[in-house]
CSV table of C-alpha atoms in Angstrom, one decimal:
chain,number,residue,atom,x,y,z
H,1229,MET,CA,0.0,0.0,0.0
H,1230,THR,CA,1.2,3.5,-0.7
H,1231,MET,CA,0.7,6.3,1.6
H,1232,SER,CA,-0.9,8.4,-1.2
H,1233,GLU,CA,-4.1,6.5,-0.6
H,1234,GLN,CA,-4.4,8.3,2.7
H,1235,GLU,CA,-3.9,11.7,1.0
H,1236,GLN,CA,-6.5,14.2,2.2
H,1237,ARG,CA,-6.5,16.9,-0.4
H,1238,SER,CA,-8.9,19.8,0.0
H,1239,ILE,CA,-9.2,22.9,-2.1
H,1240,ARG,CA,-8.1,25.9,-0.1
H,1241,CYS,CA,-9.5,29.4,-1.0
H,1242,LEU,CA,-8.9,32.8,0.3
H,1243,VAL,CA,-11.9,35.1,-0.1
H,1244,ALA,CA,-10.6,38.6,0.1
H,1245,LYS,CA,-12.1,42.0,0.4
H,1246,VAL,CA,-9.7,44.6,-0.7
H,1247,GLY,CA,-9.7,48.4,-0.6
H,1248,LEU,CA,-12.3,50.7,0.8
H,1249,ASP,CA,-15.6,49.2,-0.2
H,1250,GLY,CA,-17.7,47.9,2.7
H,1251,HIS,CA,-20.0,45.6,0.8
H,1252,ASP,CA,-19.2,42.1,2.0
H,1253,ARG,CA,-22.5,40.3,1.4
H,1254,GLY,CA,-21.3,38.8,-1.8
H,1255,ALA,CA,-18.1,37.7,-0.2
H,1256,HIS,CA,-20.0,36.1,2.7
H,1257,VAL,CA,-22.3,34.3,0.3
H,1258,ILE,CA,-19.3,33.0,-1.7
H,1259,ALA,CA,-17.5,31.9,1.4
H,1260,ARG,CA,-20.5,30.0,2.7
H,1261,ALA,CA,-21.1,28.4,-0.7
H,1262,PHE,CA,-17.5,27.3,-1.0
H,1263,ARG,CA,-17.6,25.8,2.5
H,1264,ASP,CA,-20.7,23.8,1.5
H,1265,ALA,CA,-18.9,22.6,-1.6
H,1266,GLY,CA,-16.3,21.1,0.7
H,1267,PHE,CA,-13.6,23.8,0.2
H,1268,GLU,CA,-11.6,25.3,3.1
H,1269,VAL,CA,-12.2,29.0,3.1
H,1270,ILE,CA,-10.2,31.6,4.7
H,1271,TYR,CA,-12.0,34.9,4.8
H,1272,SER,CA,-9.9,38.1,5.0
H,1273,GLY,CA,-12.4,40.4,6.5
H,1274,LEU,CA,-13.1,43.9,5.3
H,1275,HIS,CA,-10.8,46.8,4.1
H,1276,LYS,CA,-7.7,44.8,3.4
H,1277,ALA,CA,-4.6,46.3,1.7
H,1278,PRO,CA,-3.1,44.4,-1.2
H,1279,GLU,CA,-0.1,43.5,0.9
H,1280,GLU,CA,-2.3,41.9,3.5
H,1281,ILE,CA,-4.0,39.8,0.8
H,1282,VAL,CA,-0.6,38.7,-0.6
H,1283,GLN,CA,0.7,37.8,2.9
H,1284,ALA,CA,-2.4,35.7,3.6
H,1285,ALA,CA,-2.4,34.0,0.2
H,1286,VAL,CA,1.3,33.1,0.5
H,1287,GLN,CA,1.2,31.9,4.1
H,1288,GLU,CA,-2.0,30.0,3.7
H,1289,ASP,CA,-0.8,28.4,0.5
H,1290,VAL,CA,-4.2,28.7,-1.1
H,1291,ASP,CA,-5.2,27.2,-4.4
H,1292,VAL,CA,-7.7,29.9,-5.1
H,1293,LEU,CA,-7.7,33.6,-4.4
H,1294,GLY,CA,-11.1,35.2,-4.9
H,1295,ILE,CA,-10.9,39.0,-4.8
H,1296,SER,CA,-14.2,40.8,-4.3
H,1297,ILE,CA,-14.1,44.4,-5.4
H,1298,LEU,CA,-17.2,46.6,-5.7
H,1299,SER,CA,-15.6,49.9,-5.5
H,1300,GLY,CA,-14.3,50.2,-9.0
H,1301,ALA,CA,-10.7,50.4,-7.9
H,1302,HIS,CA,-9.8,47.0,-9.5
H,1303,ASN,CA,-7.4,48.5,-11.9
H,1304,THR,CA,-5.3,49.9,-9.0
H,1305,LEU,CA,-5.7,47.1,-6.5
H,1306,VAL,CA,-5.5,43.9,-8.6
H,1307,PRO,CA,-2.1,44.7,-10.2
H,1308,LYS,CA,-0.6,45.3,-6.8
H,1309,ILE,CA,-1.8,41.9,-5.6
H,1310,MET,CA,-0.6,40.1,-8.7
H,1311,SER,CA,2.9,41.6,-8.5
H,1312,GLY,CA,3.0,40.8,-4.8
H,1313,LEU,CA,2.2,37.2,-5.5
H,1314,GLU,CA,4.9,37.1,-8.1
H,1315,GLU,CA,7.4,38.4,-5.6
H,1316,TYR,CA,6.8,35.3,-3.4
H,1317,ASP,CA,6.7,32.9,-6.4
H,1318,ALA,CA,3.0,32.3,-5.7
H,1319,LYS,CA,1.5,33.8,-8.9
H,1320,GLU,CA,2.0,30.8,-11.2
H,1321,ASP,CA,0.0,28.2,-9.3
H,1322,THR,CA,-2.7,30.3,-7.6
H,1323,LEU,CA,-6.0,30.5,-9.4
H,1324,VAL,CA,-7.0,34.2,-9.1
H,1325,LEU,CA,-10.6,35.2,-9.5
H,1326,VAL,CA,-12.1,38.6,-9.4
H,1327,GLY,CA,-15.8,39.1,-8.4
H,1328,GLY,CA,-17.6,42.4,-8.5
H,1329,VAL,CA,-18.6,45.1,-10.9
H,1330,VAL,CA,-15.9,45.2,-13.6
H,1331,PRO,CA,-16.6,46.9,-16.9
H,1332,ASP,CA,-16.1,44.7,-20.0
H,1333,GLU,CA,-13.2,46.9,-21.2
H,1334,ASP,CA,-11.3,46.3,-18.0
H,1335,LYS,CA,-11.8,42.5,-18.0
H,1336,GLN,CA,-9.2,41.8,-20.7
H,1337,GLN,CA,-6.7,44.0,-18.8
H,1338,LEU,CA,-7.1,42.0,-15.6
H,1339,GLU,CA,-6.9,38.7,-17.5
H,1340,ASP,CA,-3.6,39.9,-19.0
H,1341,LEU,CA,-2.3,40.4,-15.6
H,1342,GLY,CA,-3.0,36.7,-14.8
H,1343,VAL,CA,-6.5,36.7,-13.4
H,1344,ALA,CA,-8.1,33.5,-14.5
H,1345,ALA,CA,-11.7,34.8,-14.6
H,1346,VAL,CA,-13.8,37.8,-13.8
H,1347,PHE,CA,-17.3,37.0,-12.5
H,1348,GLY,CA,-19.8,39.9,-12.7
H,1349,PRO,CA,-23.3,40.4,-11.3
H,1350,GLY,CA,-25.6,37.6,-12.1
H,1351,THR,CA,-23.0,34.8,-12.1
H,1352,SER,CA,-24.5,31.7,-10.5
H,1353,ILE,CA,-22.8,30.2,-7.5
H,1354,GLU,CA,-22.8,26.8,-9.1
H,1355,GLU,CA,-20.9,28.2,-12.1
H,1356,THR,CA,-18.3,29.7,-9.8
H,1357,ILE,CA,-17.8,26.5,-7.9
H,1358,GLU,CA,-17.7,24.4,-11.1
H,1359,PHE,CA,-15.0,26.8,-12.4
H,1360,VAL,CA,-12.9,26.4,-9.3
H,1361,ARG,CA,-13.2,22.6,-9.3
H,1362,GLU,CA,-12.1,22.4,-12.9
H,1363,ASN,CA,-9.3,25.0,-12.7
H,1364,ALA,CA,-7.8,24.6,-9.2
H,1365,PRO,CA,-4.1,24.1,-9.8
H,1366,GLU,CA,-2.7,20.7,-9.7
H,1367,ARG,CA,0.3,20.7,-7.4
M,1173,MET,CA,16.2,10.1,4.0
M,1174,SER,CA,19.2,12.2,3.4
M,1175,GLU,CA,18.4,15.8,3.2
M,1176,GLY,CA,19.6,18.1,0.4
M,1177,HIS,CA,17.8,16.0,-2.1
M,1178,ASP,CA,14.6,17.9,-1.5
M,1179,PRO,CA,14.6,21.4,-2.9
M,1180,LEU,CA,11.5,22.2,-0.8
M,1181,LEU,CA,13.5,21.5,2.4
M,1182,GLU,CA,16.4,23.5,1.2
M,1183,GLU,CA,14.3,26.5,0.4
M,1184,LEU,CA,12.5,26.2,3.8
M,1185,LEU,CA,15.8,26.2,5.6
M,1186,GLU,CA,16.9,29.1,3.5
M,1187,GLY,CA,13.9,31.0,4.9
M,1188,LYS,CA,11.6,31.1,1.9
M,1189,HIS,CA,8.1,31.7,3.2
M,1190,ARG,CA,6.5,30.0,0.1
M,1191,ALA,CA,8.5,26.9,0.9
M,1192,LEU,CA,7.3,26.9,4.5
M,1193,ALA,CA,3.7,27.3,3.3
M,1194,ARG,CA,4.0,24.5,0.8
M,1195,THR,CA,5.6,22.2,3.4
M,1196,ILE,CA,2.7,22.7,5.7
M,1197,SER,CA,0.3,22.0,2.9
M,1198,LYS,CA,2.1,18.8,2.1
M,1199,VAL,CA,1.9,17.8,5.7
M,1200,GLU,CA,-1.7,18.7,6.0
M,1201,ASN,CA,-2.6,16.8,2.8
M,1202,ARG,CA,-0.6,13.8,3.6
M,1203,ALA,CA,0.8,14.3,0.2
M,1204,PRO,CA,3.3,11.8,-1.3
M,1205,GLY,CA,6.7,12.2,0.2
M,1206,TYR,CA,5.6,14.1,3.3
M,1207,ARG,CA,7.0,11.5,5.6
M,1208,ASP,CA,10.5,11.8,4.4
M,1209,LEU,CA,10.1,15.6,4.5
M,1210,VAL,CA,9.0,15.6,8.1
M,1211,SER,CA,11.8,13.1,9.0
M,1212,ALA,CA,14.4,15.5,7.4
M,1213,LEU,CA,12.8,18.5,9.2
M,1214,SER,CA,13.1,16.9,12.6
M,1215,ALA,CA,16.9,17.3,12.6
M,1216,HIS,CA,16.5,21.0,12.5
M,1217,THR,CA,13.9,21.4,15.3
M,1218,GLY,CA,14.0,22.1,19.0
M,1219,GLY,CA,14.8,25.8,19.1
M,1220,ALA,CA,11.3,27.2,19.4
M,1221,GLN,CA,9.2,27.7,22.4
M,1222,VAL,CA,5.8,26.2,21.7
M,1223,ILE,CA,2.8,27.8,23.3
M,1224,GLY,CA,-0.8,26.3,23.1
M,1225,ILE,CA,-3.8,28.5,23.6
M,1226,THR,CA,-7.3,27.2,24.0
M,1227,GLY,CA,-10.7,28.2,25.5
M,1228,SER,CA,-14.3,28.4,24.7
M,1229,PRO,CA,-15.5,30.1,21.5
M,1230,GLY,CA,-15.6,33.9,21.8
M,1231,ALA,CA,-13.2,33.9,24.7
M,1232,GLY,CA,-10.9,36.2,22.7
M,1233,LYS,CA,-8.2,33.7,21.7
M,1234,SER,CA,-7.4,35.1,18.3
M,1235,THR,CA,-7.2,38.7,19.6
M,1236,LEU,CA,-4.9,37.7,22.4
M,1237,VAL,CA,-2.7,35.7,20.1
M,1238,ASP,CA,-2.5,38.7,17.8
M,1239,LYS,CA,-1.3,40.9,20.7
M,1240,LEU,CA,1.0,38.2,21.8
M,1241,ALA,CA,2.6,38.0,18.4
M,1242,GLU,CA,2.8,41.8,18.2
M,1243,THR,CA,4.6,42.0,21.6
M,1244,TYR,CA,7.0,39.2,20.7
M,1245,ARG,CA,7.8,41.0,17.5
M,1246,ASP,CA,8.5,44.2,19.4
M,1247,ARG,CA,11.0,42.2,21.3
M,1248,GLY,CA,12.6,41.2,18.1
M,1249,GLU,CA,11.5,37.6,18.1
M,1250,THR,CA,9.9,35.8,15.1
M,1251,VAL,CA,6.5,34.2,15.5
M,1252,GLY,CA,4.6,31.4,13.9
M,1253,VAL,CA,0.9,30.9,14.5
M,1254,ILE,CA,-1.2,27.9,13.8
M,1255,ALA,CA,-4.9,28.6,14.1
M,1256,ILE,CA,-7.3,25.7,14.1
M,1257,ASP,CA,-11.0,25.9,13.3
M,1258,PRO,CA,-13.5,23.2,13.1
M,1259,SER,CA,-14.6,21.7,9.8
M,1260,SER,CA,-18.0,20.5,8.7
M,1261,PRO,CA,-18.4,16.8,9.4
M,1262,PHE,CA,-20.7,16.6,6.4
M,1263,THR,CA,-19.0,18.3,3.6
M,1264,GLY,CA,-15.4,18.6,5.0
M,1265,GLY,CA,-15.6,22.3,4.2
M,1266,ALA,CA,-14.6,25.0,6.6
M,1267,VAL,CA,-14.5,28.7,7.1
M,1268,LEU,CA,-11.3,29.7,8.9
M,1269,GLY,CA,-11.9,33.0,10.4
M,1270,ASP,CA,-9.1,33.5,13.0
M,1271,ARG,CA,-7.0,35.4,10.6
M,1272,ILE,CA,-9.4,38.3,10.6
M,1273,ARG,CA,-8.5,39.1,14.3
M,1274,MET,CA,-4.8,39.0,13.6
M,1275,ALA,CA,-4.4,42.5,12.1
M,1276,SER,CA,-1.6,44.0,14.3
M,1277,THR,CA,1.1,42.2,12.5
M,1278,VAL,CA,-0.1,42.6,9.0
M,1279,GLY,CA,2.6,43.2,6.4
M,1280,ASP,CA,5.1,41.6,8.7
M,1281,MET,CA,6.1,38.3,7.0
M,1282,ASP,CA,8.1,37.4,10.2
M,1283,VAL,CA,4.7,36.6,11.8
M,1284,PHE,CA,3.6,33.5,9.8
M,1285,VAL,CA,0.0,32.8,10.4
M,1286,ARG,CA,-1.4,29.5,9.1
M,1287,SER,CA,-5.1,28.4,9.4
M,1288,MET,CA,-5.8,24.7,9.6
M,1289,SER,CA,-9.1,22.9,9.6
M,1290,ALA,CA,-10.0,19.9,11.7
M,1291,ARG,CA,-10.2,17.8,8.5
M,1292,GLY,CA,-8.3,14.9,9.7
M,1293,THR,CA,-9.7,12.0,11.6
M,1294,LEU,CA,-8.4,9.5,14.1
M,1295,GLY,CA,-5.8,11.8,15.6
M,1296,GLY,CA,-4.7,12.9,12.1
M,1297,LEU,CA,-5.2,16.5,13.0
M,1298,SER,CA,-2.9,16.4,16.0
M,1299,THR,CA,-0.2,14.7,14.0
M,1300,ALA,CA,-0.6,17.2,11.2
M,1301,THR,CA,-0.4,20.0,13.8
M,1302,ALA,CA,2.7,18.6,15.3
M,1303,ASP,CA,4.3,18.3,11.9
M,1304,ALA,CA,3.4,21.9,11.1
M,1305,VAL,CA,5.0,22.9,14.3
M,1306,LYS,CA,8.2,21.1,13.3
M,1307,ALA,CA,8.2,22.9,9.9
M,1308,MET,CA,7.9,26.3,11.6
M,1309,ASP,CA,10.6,25.3,14.2
M,1310,ALA,CA,13.0,24.2,11.5
M,1311,PHE,CA,12.2,27.4,9.6
M,1312,GLY,CA,13.6,29.2,12.6
M,1313,LYS,CA,10.6,30.7,14.4
M,1314,ASP,CA,11.4,31.6,18.0
M,1315,LYS,CA,7.9,31.4,19.3
M,1316,ILE,CA,5.2,29.1,17.9
M,1317,ILE,CA,1.6,29.6,19.0
M,1318,ILE,CA,-1.1,27.0,18.5
M,1319,GLU,CA,-4.6,28.3,18.9
M,1320,THR,CA,-7.6,26.0,19.0
M,1321,VAL,CA,-11.2,25.8,20.3
M,1322,GLY,CA,-11.2,23.9,23.5
M,1323,ALA,CA,-14.1,21.8,22.6
M,1324,GLY,CA,-13.1,18.2,22.5
M,1325,GLN,CA,-10.4,15.6,23.0
M,1326,ASN,CA,-8.9,16.2,19.6
M,1327,GLU,CA,-8.3,19.8,20.6
M,1328,ILE,CA,-6.8,18.8,23.9
M,1329,ASP,CA,-4.4,16.5,22.0
M,1330,ILE,CA,-3.4,19.4,19.8
M,1331,VAL,CA,-2.6,21.8,22.6
M,1332,ARG,CA,-0.6,19.1,24.2
M,1333,THR,CA,1.7,19.5,21.3
M,1334,ALA,CA,2.8,22.7,23.1
M,1335,ASP,CA,5.4,23.1,26.0
M,1336,THR,CA,3.1,25.5,27.8
M,1337,VAL,CA,-0.7,25.5,27.6
M,1338,ALA,CA,-2.8,28.6,28.4
M,1339,VAL,CA,-6.5,28.3,28.9
M,1340,LEU,CA,-8.7,31.4,28.3
M,1341,VAL,CA,-11.7,31.9,30.5
M,1342,PRO,CA,-14.1,34.7,29.8
M,1343,PRO,CA,-15.6,36.5,32.8
M,1344,GLY,CA,-19.0,35.6,34.2
M,1345,SER,CA,-18.7,32.0,33.0
M,1346,GLY,CA,-19.3,30.4,36.3
M,1347,ASP,CA,-20.7,27.4,34.6
M,1348,ALA,CA,-17.8,27.3,32.2
M,1349,VAL,CA,-15.4,27.1,35.1
M,1350,GLN,CA,-17.4,24.2,36.4
M,1351,THR,CA,-16.9,22.3,33.2
M,1352,LEU,CA,-13.2,23.3,33.1
M,1353,LYS,CA,-12.7,21.3,36.2
M,1354,ALA,CA,-13.0,18.0,34.4
M,1355,GLY,CA,-10.9,18.4,31.3
M,1356,ILE,CA,-9.0,21.5,30.7
M,1357,LEU,CA,-7.9,22.1,34.3
M,1358,GLU,CA,-5.4,19.2,33.9
M,1359,ILE,CA,-3.7,20.7,30.9
M,1360,ALA,CA,-3.6,24.4,31.9
M,1361,ASP,CA,-0.3,25.8,32.9
M,1362,VAL,CA,-1.5,29.3,32.9
M,1363,PHE,CA,-5.1,30.6,33.2
M,1364,VAL,CA,-6.0,33.8,31.4
M,1365,VAL,CA,-9.2,35.7,32.3
M,1366,ASN,CA,-9.6,37.8,29.2
M,1367,LYS,CA,-12.0,40.7,28.8
M,1368,ALA,CA,-11.0,41.5,32.5
M,1369,ASP,CA,-12.6,44.9,32.2
M,1370,ARG,CA,-16.0,43.3,32.1
M,1371,GLU,CA,-18.3,42.8,35.0
M,1372,GLY,CA,-17.7,39.5,36.8
M,1373,ALA,CA,-14.1,39.3,36.0
M,1374,ASP,CA,-13.0,39.5,39.6
M,1375,ARG,CA,-15.4,36.7,40.5
M,1376,THR,CA,-14.1,34.4,37.7
M,1377,VAL,CA,-10.5,35.0,38.8
M,1378,GLN,CA,-11.6,34.2,42.4
M,1379,GLU,CA,-13.4,31.0,41.2
M,1380,LEU,CA,-10.3,29.9,39.3
M,1381,LEU,CA,-8.0,30.5,42.2
M,1382,GLU,CA,-10.3,28.6,44.5
M,1383,MET,CA,-10.4,25.8,42.0
M,1384,ILE,CA,-6.7,25.7,41.7
M,1385,GLU,CA,-6.3,25.6,45.5
M,1386,LEU,CA,-8.9,22.9,45.7
M,1387,GLY,CA,-6.8,20.9,43.2
M,1388,ASP,CA,-3.8,21.4,45.5
M,1389,GLY,CA,-5.7,20.0,48.5
M,1390,ASP,CA,-7.1,16.6,47.4
M,1391,GLY,CA,-6.9,15.0,44.0
M,1392,PHE,CA,-3.4,16.2,43.0
M,1393,ALA,CA,-1.3,14.3,45.4
M,1394,SER,CA,2.0,15.5,43.9
M,1395,VAL,CA,1.1,19.1,44.4
M,1396,GLY,CA,0.0,18.5,48.0
M,1397,ALA,CA,3.2,16.6,48.7
M,1398,GLY,CA,5.1,19.5,47.2
M,1399,HIS,CA,3.9,21.8,49.9
M,1400,HIS,CA,5.0,19.4,52.6
M,1401,GLY,CA,8.3,19.0,50.9
M,1402,ALA,CA,8.8,22.8,50.7
M,1403,GLU,CA,8.1,23.0,54.5
M,1404,GLY,CA,10.7,20.4,55.1
M,1405,MET,CA,13.2,22.2,53.1
M,1406,THR,CA,12.8,25.7,54.5
M,1407,GLY,CA,12.0,24.5,58.0
M,1408,THR,CA,14.3,22.1,59.8
M,1409,ASP,CA,16.3,21.0,56.8
M,1410,GLY,CA,16.0,17.6,58.3
M,1411,TRP,CA,14.0,15.7,55.7
M,1412,SER,CA,16.9,13.4,55.0
M,1413,ASP,CA,17.3,12.2,58.5
M,1414,GLY,CA,15.0,9.7,60.1
M,1415,ARG,CA,12.8,9.3,57.1
M,1416,GLU,CA,12.4,6.5,54.6
M,1417,PRO,CA,14.6,7.1,51.6
M,1418,ASN,CA,11.7,6.6,49.1
M,1419,GLU,CA,9.6,9.1,51.0
M,1420,ALA,CA,12.3,11.7,50.8
M,1421,THR,CA,12.7,10.9,47.1
M,1422,THR,CA,9.1,11.4,46.3
M,1423,ARG,CA,9.0,14.7,48.2
M,1424,ASP,CA,12.1,15.9,46.5
M,1425,GLU,CA,10.6,15.1,43.1
M,1426,ALA,CA,7.3,16.6,43.9
M,1427,ASP,CA,8.9,19.7,45.1
M,1428,GLN,CA,10.7,20.2,41.8
M,1429,ALA,CA,7.7,19.2,39.8
M,1430,THR,CA,5.4,21.7,41.5
M,1431,TRP,CA,3.8,24.3,39.3
M,1432,THR,CA,0.7,26.1,40.5
M,1433,PRO,CA,-1.0,27.6,37.4
M,1434,PRO,CA,-1.1,31.4,37.8
M,1435,VAL,CA,-4.2,33.4,36.8
M,1436,VAL,CA,-3.5,36.3,34.6
M,1437,GLU,CA,-6.0,39.1,33.7
M,1438,THR,CA,-5.9,40.5,30.3
M,1439,VAL,CA,-7.9,42.9,28.0
M,1440,ALA,CA,-6.7,41.6,24.6
M,1441,THR,CA,-8.4,44.3,22.6
M,1442,LYS,CA,-6.4,47.0,24.4
M,1443,ALA,CA,-3.3,44.9,24.9
M,1444,VAL,CA,-3.7,45.1,28.7
M,1445,GLY,CA,-1.9,42.4,30.7
M,1446,VAL,CA,-0.1,40.9,27.7
M,1447,GLU,CA,3.3,41.6,29.2
M,1448,GLN,CA,2.4,39.9,32.4
M,1449,PHE,CA,1.0,37.0,30.4
M,1450,ILE,CA,4.3,36.7,28.5
M,1451,ASP,CA,6.2,36.8,31.8
M,1452,GLU,CA,4.2,33.9,33.1
M,1453,LEU,CA,4.7,31.9,29.9
M,1454,ALA,CA,8.5,32.5,30.3
M,1455,ALA,CA,8.3,31.6,34.0
M,1456,HIS,CA,6.7,28.3,33.1
M,1457,ARG,CA,9.3,27.7,30.5
M,1458,THR,CA,12.0,28.3,33.1
M,1459,HIS,CA,10.2,25.9,35.5
M,1460,LEU,CA,10.1,23.2,32.8
M,1461,GLU,CA,13.8,23.5,32.1
M,1462,ARG,CA,14.9,23.6,35.7
M,1463,SER,CA,12.6,20.8,37.0
M,1464,GLY,CA,13.4,18.5,34.1
M,1465,THR,CA,9.7,18.4,33.2
M,1466,LEU,CA,10.4,19.6,29.7
M,1467,ALA,CA,12.2,16.4,28.9
M,1468,ASP,CA,9.3,14.4,30.4
M,1469,ARG,CA,6.7,16.3,28.4
M,1470,ARG,CA,8.6,16.0,25.2
M,1471,ARG,CA,9.1,12.3,25.8
M,1472,LEU,CA,5.4,11.9,26.4
M,1473,ARG,CA,4.6,13.8,23.3
M,1474,TYR,CA,6.9,11.8,21.1
M,1475,ALA,CA,5.4,8.6,22.6
M,1476,GLU,CA,2.0,9.8,21.7
M,1477,GLU,CA,3.1,10.8,18.3
M,1478,ILE,CA,4.5,7.4,17.6
M,1479,ARG,CA,1.3,5.7,18.8
M,1480,THR,CA,-0.8,8.0,16.6
M,1481,LEU,CA,1.3,7.3,13.6
M,1482,LEU,CA,1.1,3.6,14.1
M,1483,ARG,CA,-2.6,3.8,14.6
M,1484,GLU,CA,-3.0,5.8,11.4
M,1485,ASP,CA,-0.8,3.5,9.4
M,1486,VAL,CA,-2.5,0.3,10.6
M,1487,ASN,CA,-5.8,2.0,9.9
M,1488,GLY,CA,-4.6,2.8,6.4
M,1489,LEU,CA,-3.5,-0.8,5.8
M,1490,VAL,CA,-6.9,-2.1,6.9
M,1491,GLU,CA,-8.8,0.6,4.9
M,1492,ALA,CA,-6.8,-0.4,1.8
M,1493,GLN,CA,-7.7,-4.0,2.4
M,1494,LEU,CA,-11.4,-3.1,2.8
M,1495,ALA,CA,-11.3,-1.1,-0.4
M,1496,GLU,CA,-9.8,-4.1,-2.3
M,1497,SER,CA,-12.6,-6.4,-1.0
M,1498,GLY,CA,-15.3,-4.1,-2.3
M,1499,GLY,CA,-15.5,-1.4,0.2
M,1500,VAL,CA,-17.3,-1.0,3.4
M,1501,GLU,CA,-20.7,-0.4,1.9
M,1502,GLY,CA,-21.2,-4.0,0.8
M,1503,LEU,CA,-20.3,-5.2,4.3
M,1504,ALA,CA,-22.6,-2.7,5.9
M,1505,GLU,CA,-25.4,-3.9,3.7
M,1506,ALA,CA,-24.7,-7.5,4.8
M,1507,VAL,CA,-25.0,-6.3,8.4
M,1508,ARG,CA,-28.3,-4.5,7.6
M,1509,THR,CA,-29.8,-7.6,6.0
M,1510,GLY,CA,-28.8,-9.6,9.0
M,1511,ASP,CA,-26.3,-11.9,7.3
M,1512,THR,CA,-23.5,-10.9,9.6
M,1513,ASP,CA,-22.5,-8.4,12.3
M,1514,PRO,CA,-19.8,-5.8,12.7
M,1515,TYR,CA,-17.7,-7.8,15.1
M,1516,THR,CA,-17.5,-10.8,12.8
M,1517,ILE,CA,-16.5,-8.5,9.9
M,1518,ALA,CA,-13.8,-6.7,12.0
M,1519,GLY,CA,-12.5,-10.1,13.2
M,1520,ASP,CA,-12.3,-11.5,9.7
M,1521,ALA,CA,-10.6,-8.3,8.4
M,1522,LEU,CA,-8.0,-8.4,11.2
M,1523,GLU,CA,-7.3,-12.1,11.0
M,1524,PRO,CA,-4.6,-12.0,8.4
M,1525,VAL,CA,-2.9,-9.1,10.3
M,1526,GLU,CA,-2.9,-11.0,13.5
M,1527,ALA,CA,-1.6,-14.1,11.7
M,1528,CYS,CA,1.3,-12.0,10.4
M,1529,LEU,CA,2.1,-10.6,13.8
M,1530,GLU,CA,2.1,-14.1,15.3
M,1531,LYS,CA,4.5,-15.2,12.6
M,1532,LEU,CA,7.0,-12.5,13.5
M,1533,ASP,CA,10.1,-13.9,15.2
M,1534,THR,CA,10.8,-13.5,18.8
M,1535,GLY,CA,13.2,-10.7,18.0
M,1536,GLY,CA,10.3,-8.5,16.9
M,1537,ARG,CA,8.5,-9.2,20.2
M,1538,ALA,CA,11.5,-8.5,22.2
M,1539,ALA,CA,11.8,-5.1,20.5
M,1540,VAL,CA,8.3,-4.3,21.4
M,1541,SER,CA,8.5,-5.4,25.0
M,1542,ARG,CA,11.7,-3.5,25.5
M,1543,ASP,CA,9.9,-0.3,24.7
M,1544,PRO,CA,8.6,0.7,28.1
């Protein structure tokens, strides 16, 4: 018997609220839904700076980083997070998702930075969970 | 396993945070190769002071740990925190929320906070926690704090991974103190009454002190004997003459082993009492070293670790055998329909294992019996 049969893998996610917006209902709903899907969810709490998000993502070694931004500051905040992840060699194998109100013209820009997907209003929870299951990095 | 072959281990020892994070993941996932990794880590451990913090939900553990970490950092020491939260027994999912309270040390990578969920079974979590502590120790952390909800045996096992255990008691929890008597009293080296600015704090402190004193009086023979021993020492200095040698020995031992848990009052949100708390933690550490209890504790811990590993491994073997013979569902169905019963099945499953053990030569048996 090999020990790998005992392997207990679980998808780890950081659900992060970054910047000054105080709307965390969406983040709460996602955190709860991820938990019910069997993921381990670390919730950052409100008003976090990009460096805090990077610190948490690196230390917790999450598979998925879900950033919730409803303030419109995504073009400022997301690049800071992405370069922070790169600094700690964590960018390559972290699935970064952005949820919130992001205009179509900004989506491409975020994806060019390494964001895997941008989920706007109206995205179903099931869709998001399915995306995470399919795209969580193999390590 | 010879070290140096594993780039992950090398990077960890070099101080790369990503490597430490990935090592803990491997340990937590029981990923292939984690055993060799932990074996190699062990050679680099032993430098850290390991502190366990437990208490009822909402007692303020995370906030106090945050302030503790901040104070240690101010003193120039590096800190690792392992925060354990329960996981759902149904989906295995978890929301790990301790991190939210740990805001004082944000942006300071020398405080390494790691959340772990109670996903393991059969003592797996305490093994994973002990291994994560080893990883942080090898990484070079000066202080390692394990934080967990004091809700069950599993949690008690985890805090036992620590050299010093602090139990948080919120004020006004008269009933809680009652329940503490049974389980947590025995593992507490330091009591902390957090939220000490609240009504009822004095009373809770008083109740704890009475409880500790009560423990001195009856059940805890060694503590009681310690008082007598101390009298003998300071009084006539004559405990060696006219007494049975074994009596003197026990008193001597008891005297050295005596540690009466102090009760510290804190207000974690305002960082009040944290310095005093740290002083008591340090005092306990000194006591452990001087009395030789540290070695005892560590020996006990390693014994427990060995047992847990063996249990896990044997369980793994049996599980694999079960899976090969069609899984547990079919057997459960047979029990349901009344064809057999769980004891018969367990007996059948273990029969080949027992046969193997019997076949082992006497050398193997001698090795086992030599153990204690």
